[in-house]
């Protein structure tokens, strides 16, 4: 039986991952401070939930007599509009450092969430080896984490796999509130009978990846012994206007978008699109859900 430690396991990705691993027979322990999530994501969870702030938590003592086979690090402040840069970086990086130190101490593989945010407004499709240009403190914290993971791998020889998630959507994201995906926000507005509001003029695009594919990428990452940082995207770009069109078709309604000025232009990613070749080569990962199939599965 696999024993997994999952940080941020009460959140959107972490809770889906925890439940899937349990369904596959793993014993799962979660550490989460519930700062951006809700226990309701875990009402089917059978394992142990430790409510602690990772950045100040002593993993070594708490797990003195417990061994893990694998560590998944999902915990992070995930609100990209959070304005306290120092706190964002401190919390995200120190949380990662604690987990990485623990992985070194136990000689366990560490799979961690990075973000397509590290690419900023770089050229698309975004390739792992292109110049990174994080636009906000959130993306910068991920950039620092990736650098730290490379250092740990080199210095201590542990395997680290960084997954640069693109824009994830799916069940259990609702507690992220305004940080939930565009698909969630727009569907909520449209289901409430309102015109969907998007930034002028809706031609920004995203590589939107369904949660089931993100979980698959994490499972694939368990199988490799090669340290790496790879994109977790679909390779398919969808504009905000197209999301509304697909939602209209899926929900059998026909709302027209209402455009408004983007208040976040200084640090906003206008486009994201993954080059998916490296993840396919190193992890054997390929997203299975097209945007249409993902939205259909989600809504149903
Ligand atoms: N959802 C996406 O589109 C997306 C895209 C790129 C990267 N990511 C990354 O994937 C990971 C999971 O994101 P998510 O969408 O599930 O977000 P989420 O906010 O739902 O989950 C993050 C979890 O971490 C917990 N947490 C935050 N700081 C903590 C701390 N110091 N100690 C303990 N727990 C803490 C939160 O309470 C929450 O449960 C994050 O690292 C995020 O940066 C997500």
Short mmCIF file of C-alpha atoms and ligand atoms in Angstrom, two decimals:
data_model
loop_
_atom_site.label_atom_id
_atom_site.label_comp_id
_atom_site.label_asym_id
_atom_site.label_seq_id
_atom_site.Cartn_x
_atom_site.Cartn_y
_atom_site.Cartn_z
CA UNK A 1 0.00 0.00 0.00
CA UNK A 2 1.25 3.47 -0.94
CA UNK A 3 1.51 5.99 1.91
CA UNK A 4 1.13 9.52 0.58
CA UNK A 5 1.54 12.91 2.23
CA UNK A 6 -0.43 15.63 0.47
CA UNK A 7 -0.04 19.28 1.40
CA UNK A 8 -2.91 21.56 0.46
CA UNK A 9 -5.04 18.43 0.33
CA UNK A 10 -8.24 20.24 1.30
CA UNK A 11 -7.98 22.53 -1.72
CA UNK A 12 -9.28 22.07 -5.24
CA UNK A 13 -6.48 19.96 -6.75
CA UNK A 14 -5.36 18.45 -3.43
CA UNK A 15 -8.78 17.11 -2.44
CA UNK A 16 -9.36 15.55 -5.87
CA UNK A 17 -5.89 13.97 -5.68
CA UNK A 18 -6.38 12.73 -2.11
CA UNK A 19 -9.70 11.08 -2.94
CA UNK A 20 -8.37 9.49 -6.14
CA UNK A 21 -5.34 8.06 -4.33
CA UNK A 22 -7.58 6.66 -1.61
CA UNK A 23 -9.82 5.13 -4.27
CA UNK A 24 -6.69 3.41 -5.60
CA UNK A 25 -5.93 1.98 -2.15
CA UNK A 26 -3.40 4.51 -0.82
CA UNK A 27 -3.22 5.71 2.77
CA UNK A 28 -3.33 9.50 2.62
CA UNK A 29 -2.30 12.12 5.19
CA UNK A 30 -3.16 15.76 4.48
CA UNK A 31 -1.65 18.93 5.87
CA UNK A 32 -3.74 22.03 5.15
CA UNK A 33 -4.38 25.23 7.09
CA UNK A 34 -7.79 25.61 5.38
CA UNK A 35 -6.87 29.20 4.45
CA UNK A 36 -8.41 29.01 0.98
CA UNK A 37 -10.42 25.80 1.17
CA UNK A 38 -13.24 24.15 3.01
CA UNK A 39 -13.47 20.87 4.90
CA UNK A 40 -16.50 20.11 2.73
CA UNK A 41 -14.10 19.10 -0.05
CA UNK A 42 -13.13 16.16 2.16
CA UNK A 43 -16.42 14.75 3.42
CA UNK A 44 -15.62 11.44 1.62
CA UNK A 45 -12.01 11.39 2.84
CA UNK A 46 -10.96 8.46 5.08
CA UNK A 47 -7.43 9.53 6.04
CA UNK A 48 -5.93 11.99 8.48
CA UNK A 49 -6.25 15.78 8.11
CA UNK A 50 -3.73 17.87 10.01
CA UNK A 51 -4.72 21.53 10.12
CA UNK A 52 -1.44 23.42 10.29
CA UNK A 53 0.39 26.23 8.53
CA UNK A 54 3.08 24.42 6.60
CA UNK A 55 5.51 27.34 6.70
CA UNK A 56 5.91 26.94 10.47
CA UNK A 57 5.09 23.26 10.93
CA UNK A 58 7.70 20.76 12.18
CA UNK A 59 7.15 17.76 9.92
CA UNK A 60 10.10 15.76 11.29
CA UNK A 61 8.77 15.63 14.85
CA UNK A 62 5.13 15.19 13.89
CA UNK A 63 5.96 12.23 11.63
CA UNK A 64 8.78 10.79 13.75
CA UNK A 65 7.34 7.28 13.53
CA UNK A 66 5.63 7.58 10.15
CA UNK A 67 7.12 6.80 6.76
CA UNK A 68 5.79 8.06 3.45
CA UNK A 69 6.39 6.62 -0.02
CA UNK A 70 5.55 9.83 -1.85
CA UNK A 71 4.92 13.50 -1.13
CA UNK A 72 2.63 15.75 -3.19
CA UNK A 73 2.96 19.44 -2.45
CA UNK A 74 -0.12 21.42 -3.49
CA UNK A 75 -0.31 23.96 -0.66
CA UNK A 76 0.06 27.60 -1.64
CA UNK A 77 -1.62 30.95 -1.39
CA UNK A 78 -3.32 30.73 -4.79
CA UNK A 79 -5.02 34.13 -5.07
CA UNK A 80 -2.92 35.92 -7.70
CA UNK A 81 -4.46 39.29 -6.69
CA UNK A 82 -3.33 38.92 -3.03
CA UNK A 83 -1.53 42.21 -2.45
CA UNK A 84 0.91 41.36 0.35
CA UNK A 85 3.89 40.31 -1.76
CA UNK A 86 6.13 39.57 1.23
CA UNK A 87 3.56 37.27 2.82
CA UNK A 88 2.81 35.51 -0.47
CA UNK A 89 6.47 34.75 -1.08
CA UNK A 90 7.26 33.91 2.54
CA UNK A 91 4.35 31.52 2.91
CA UNK A 92 4.71 29.76 -0.43
CA UNK A 93 8.49 29.44 -0.46
CA UNK A 94 8.95 28.59 3.23
CA UNK A 95 6.14 26.03 2.99
CA UNK A 96 7.92 24.41 0.06
CA UNK A 97 11.28 24.52 1.85
CA UNK A 98 9.82 22.69 4.85
CA UNK A 99 8.43 19.97 2.62
CA UNK A 100 11.62 19.69 0.54
CA UNK A 101 13.75 19.37 3.71
CA UNK A 102 11.44 16.61 4.91
CA UNK A 103 11.67 14.84 1.54
CA UNK A 104 15.48 14.97 1.78
CA UNK A 105 15.46 13.69 5.37
CA UNK A 106 13.30 10.71 4.36
CA UNK A 107 14.69 10.20 0.85
CA UNK A 108 11.21 10.43 -0.65
CA UNK A 109 10.20 11.67 -4.08
CA UNK A 110 8.56 15.10 -4.11
CA UNK A 111 5.95 16.02 -6.72
CA UNK A 112 4.96 19.68 -6.49
CA UNK A 113 2.62 22.16 -8.11
CA UNK A 114 4.17 24.97 -10.07
CA UNK A 115 2.25 27.22 -12.43
CA UNK A 116 2.07 28.48 -15.99
CA UNK A 117 2.22 31.86 -14.24
CA UNK A 118 6.03 31.59 -14.43
CA UNK A 119 5.83 32.28 -18.18
CA UNK A 120 4.10 35.66 -17.75
CA UNK A 121 3.29 37.07 -21.16
CA UNK A 122 6.00 35.04 -22.85
CA UNK A 123 5.51 33.63 -26.35
CA UNK A 124 3.09 30.75 -26.94
CA UNK A 125 3.08 27.80 -27.06
CA UNK A 126 5.01 28.01 -23.81
CA UNK A 127 8.02 25.70 -23.64
CA UNK A 128 9.75 24.65 -20.45
CA UNK A 129 13.11 26.01 -21.61
CA UNK A 130 11.95 29.47 -22.66
CA UNK A 131 12.76 32.59 -20.64
CA UNK A 132 10.52 32.91 -17.59
CA UNK A 133 8.96 36.25 -16.64
CA UNK A 134 6.63 36.02 -13.63
CA UNK A 135 4.32 39.05 -13.49
CA UNK A 136 3.11 38.89 -9.88
CA UNK A 137 4.28 37.71 -6.46
CA UNK A 138 2.35 34.45 -6.81
CA UNK A 139 4.11 33.53 -10.05
CA UNK A 140 7.41 34.72 -8.61
CA UNK A 141 6.96 32.43 -5.59
CA UNK A 142 6.54 29.49 -8.00
CA UNK A 143 9.64 30.58 -9.89
CA UNK A 144 11.62 30.57 -6.62
CA UNK A 145 10.24 27.15 -5.70
CA UNK A 146 11.33 25.68 -9.01
CA UNK A 147 14.84 27.09 -8.52
CA UNK A 148 14.95 25.68 -5.01
CA UNK A 149 13.81 22.25 -6.21
CA UNK A 150 16.62 22.14 -8.79
CA UNK A 151 19.10 23.02 -6.05
CA UNK A 152 17.78 20.30 -3.75
CA UNK A 153 17.93 17.73 -6.52
CA UNK A 154 21.50 18.64 -7.35
CA UNK A 155 22.71 18.96 -3.77
CA UNK A 156 20.88 16.06 -2.11
CA UNK A 157 20.02 13.77 -5.01
CA UNK A 158 16.28 13.55 -4.31
CA UNK A 159 13.82 13.26 -7.17
CA UNK A 160 11.60 16.31 -7.61
CA UNK A 161 8.95 16.65 -10.28
CA UNK A 162 7.53 20.13 -10.82
CA UNK A 163 4.21 20.31 -12.61
CA UNK A 164 3.47 23.65 -14.23
CA UNK A 165 -0.31 23.50 -14.20
CA UNK A 166 -2.04 25.68 -16.76
CA UNK A 167 -5.61 26.83 -15.97
CA UNK A 168 -7.37 24.07 -14.08
CA UNK A 169 -11.16 23.74 -13.83
CA UNK A 170 -13.54 21.17 -12.39
CA UNK A 171 -15.43 19.96 -9.31
CA UNK A 172 -14.30 21.16 -5.85
CA UNK A 173 -13.01 24.52 -7.08
CA UNK A 174 -15.93 26.53 -5.69
CA UNK A 175 -14.24 27.37 -2.37
CA UNK A 176 -11.57 29.28 -4.27
CA UNK A 177 -14.21 31.97 -4.76
CA UNK A 178 -12.83 34.71 -7.02
CA UNK A 179 -9.74 32.60 -7.75
CA UNK A 180 -11.87 29.79 -9.22
CA UNK A 181 -11.57 29.23 -12.97
CA UNK A 182 -13.15 31.44 -15.66
CA UNK A 183 -15.35 28.48 -16.54
CA UNK A 184 -16.73 28.33 -13.02
CA UNK A 185 -17.24 32.12 -12.76
CA UNK A 186 -18.96 32.42 -16.13
CA UNK A 187 -21.15 29.35 -15.63
CA UNK A 188 -22.31 30.72 -12.25
CA UNK A 189 -23.31 34.02 -13.81
CA UNK A 190 -25.10 32.38 -16.73
CA UNK A 191 -26.91 29.84 -14.54
CA UNK A 192 -28.16 32.78 -12.43
CA UNK A 193 -29.67 34.29 -15.61
CA UNK A 194 -27.02 37.02 -15.94
CA UNK A 195 -24.94 38.02 -18.94
CA UNK A 196 -21.38 36.69 -18.49
CA UNK A 197 -18.89 39.49 -17.75
CA UNK A 198 -15.44 39.29 -19.31
CA UNK A 199 -12.55 41.69 -19.91
CA UNK A 200 -12.61 43.63 -23.20
CA UNK A 201 -12.92 42.05 -25.79
CA UNK A 202 -12.82 38.40 -24.80
CA UNK A 203 -10.05 37.37 -27.20
CA UNK A 204 -7.57 36.59 -24.39
CA UNK A 205 -6.96 32.87 -24.41
CA UNK A 206 -6.18 30.12 -21.92
CA UNK A 207 -4.97 26.54 -21.98
CA UNK A 208 -7.77 25.15 -19.81
CA UNK A 209 -7.13 21.74 -18.35
CA UNK A 210 -9.72 19.56 -16.67
CA UNK A 211 -9.04 18.43 -13.10
CA UNK A 212 -9.14 14.73 -14.05
CA UNK A 213 -6.21 15.31 -16.40
CA UNK A 214 -4.26 17.17 -13.69
CA UNK A 215 -4.76 14.21 -11.35
CA UNK A 216 -3.58 11.90 -14.14
CA UNK A 217 -0.41 14.01 -14.53
CA UNK A 218 0.29 13.63 -10.79
CA UNK A 219 -0.20 9.87 -11.00
CA UNK A 220 2.10 9.67 -14.02
CA UNK A 221 4.70 11.72 -12.12
CA UNK A 222 4.77 9.00 -9.44
CA UNK A 223 6.21 6.61 -12.02
CA UNK A 224 9.29 8.58 -13.05
CA UNK A 225 12.66 8.69 -11.32
CA UNK A 226 13.85 11.60 -13.41
CA UNK A 227 13.75 15.03 -11.79
CA UNK A 228 12.13 17.55 -14.09
CA UNK A 229 9.78 20.50 -14.47
CA UNK A 230 7.07 20.01 -17.10
CA UNK A 231 3.96 21.71 -18.41
CA UNK A 232 0.58 20.26 -17.49
CA UNK A 233 -1.70 21.64 -20.17
CA UNK A 234 -3.72 20.43 -23.12
CA UNK A 235 -2.02 22.27 -25.97
CA UNK A 236 -5.45 23.68 -26.89
CA UNK A 237 -6.16 27.44 -26.63
CA UNK A 238 -9.66 28.69 -25.81
CA UNK A 239 -10.67 32.37 -25.82
CA UNK A 240 -13.01 33.77 -23.18
CA UNK A 241 -15.56 34.35 -25.97
CA UNK A 242 -15.30 30.67 -26.90
CA UNK A 243 -15.83 29.57 -23.27
CA UNK A 244 -19.12 31.49 -23.28
CA UNK A 245 -20.10 29.92 -26.57
CA UNK A 246 -19.41 26.39 -25.24
CA UNK A 247 -21.28 27.13 -21.99
CA UNK A 248 -24.24 28.45 -23.98
CA UNK A 249 -24.32 25.22 -25.99
CA UNK A 250 -23.83 22.96 -22.94
CA UNK A 251 -26.46 24.74 -20.83
CA UNK A 252 -28.84 25.26 -23.80
CA UNK A 253 -28.98 29.04 -23.31
CA UNK A 254 -27.74 31.97 -25.39
CA UNK A 255 -26.17 34.82 -23.47
CA UNK A 256 -24.02 37.49 -25.08
CA UNK A 257 -20.91 38.59 -23.18
CA UNK A 258 -20.75 41.92 -21.39
CA UNK A 259 -17.28 43.42 -21.78
CA UNK A 260 -15.54 45.58 -19.18
CA UNK A 261 -12.07 47.06 -18.62
CA UNK A 262 -9.48 44.75 -17.09
CA UNK A 263 -8.36 46.30 -13.78
CA UNK A 264 -5.30 44.02 -13.55
CA UNK A 265 -3.45 44.94 -16.77
CA UNK A 266 -0.14 45.45 -14.93
CA UNK A 267 0.21 41.77 -14.01
CA UNK A 268 -2.33 39.97 -16.16
CA UNK A 269 -1.51 37.03 -18.41
CA UNK A 270 -3.33 37.68 -21.66
CA UNK A 271 -2.65 34.24 -23.01
CA UNK A 272 -1.50 30.83 -21.88
CA UNK A 273 -0.89 27.81 -24.05
CA UNK A 274 1.26 24.81 -23.21
CA UNK A 275 3.74 23.04 -25.36
CA UNK A 276 2.93 19.51 -24.23
CA UNK A 277 5.83 17.56 -25.76
CA UNK A 278 8.13 17.36 -22.72
CA UNK A 279 5.44 16.08 -20.33
CA UNK A 280 4.52 13.51 -22.93
CA UNK A 281 8.13 12.44 -23.37
CA UNK A 282 9.18 12.37 -19.68
CA UNK A 283 5.94 11.36 -17.94
CA UNK A 284 3.97 9.78 -20.78
CA UNK A 285 1.30 12.34 -19.95
CA UNK A 286 -1.25 13.56 -22.45
CA UNK A 287 -4.48 15.32 -21.50
CA UNK A 288 -7.52 13.27 -22.46
CA UNK A 289 -10.26 15.93 -22.17
CA UNK A 290 -10.88 18.51 -24.87
CA UNK A 291 -12.42 21.74 -23.57
CA UNK A 292 -15.84 20.66 -24.83
CA UNK A 293 -15.58 17.23 -23.17
CA UNK A 294 -14.22 18.69 -19.93
CA UNK A 295 -17.01 21.26 -19.61
CA UNK A 296 -19.62 18.62 -20.41
CA UNK A 297 -18.25 16.27 -17.74
CA UNK A 298 -18.03 19.15 -15.23
CA UNK A 299 -21.55 20.47 -15.78
CA UNK A 300 -23.05 16.99 -15.64
N1 LIG B 1 -6.05 25.70 -10.04
C1 LIG B 1 -5.23 26.18 -10.96
O1 LIG B 1 -5.67 26.63 -12.04
C2 LIG B 1 -3.74 26.19 -10.73
C3 LIG B 1 -2.92 26.63 -11.79
C4 LIG B 1 -1.54 26.64 -11.59
C5 LIG B 1 -1.00 26.19 -10.39
N2 LIG B 1 -1.82 25.80 -9.40
C6 LIG B 1 -1.20 25.35 -8.13
O2 LIG B 1 -1.77 24.11 -7.76
C7 LIG B 1 -1.81 24.00 -6.33
C8 LIG B 1 -3.23 23.69 -5.90
O3 LIG B 1 -4.06 24.80 -6.28
P1 LIG B 1 -5.62 24.79 -6.09
O4 LIG B 1 -6.22 25.31 -7.33
O5 LIG B 1 -6.04 23.48 -5.57
O6 LIG B 1 -5.78 25.94 -4.99
P2 LIG B 1 -6.48 25.89 -3.56
O7 LIG B 1 -6.37 27.29 -3.05
O8 LIG B 1 -7.82 25.28 -3.67
O9 LIG B 1 -5.53 24.91 -2.74
C9 LIG B 1 -4.40 25.33 -2.01
C10 LIG B 1 -4.53 24.72 -0.63
O10 LIG B 1 -3.37 25.04 0.12
C11 LIG B 1 -3.78 25.40 1.43
N3 LIG B 1 -2.72 26.24 1.98
C12 LIG B 1 -2.32 27.45 1.54
N4 LIG B 1 -1.28 27.90 2.27
C13 LIG B 1 -1.01 26.93 3.19
C14 LIG B 1 -0.05 26.81 4.23
N5 LIG B 1 0.86 27.75 4.46
N6 LIG B 1 -0.07 25.69 4.99
C15 LIG B 1 -0.97 24.71 4.76
N7 LIG B 1 -1.90 24.77 3.79
C16 LIG B 1 -1.92 25.87 3.01
C17 LIG B 1 -5.11 26.09 1.26
O11 LIG B 1 -5.90 26.11 2.42
C18 LIG B 1 -5.73 25.25 0.15
O12 LIG B 1 -6.46 24.17 0.66
C19 LIG B 1 -1.29 25.32 -5.78
O13 LIG B 1 0.06 25.17 -5.45
C20 LIG B 1 -1.45 26.27 -6.96
O14 LIG B 1 -0.54 27.34 -6.90
C21 LIG B 1 -3.18 25.77 -9.53
#
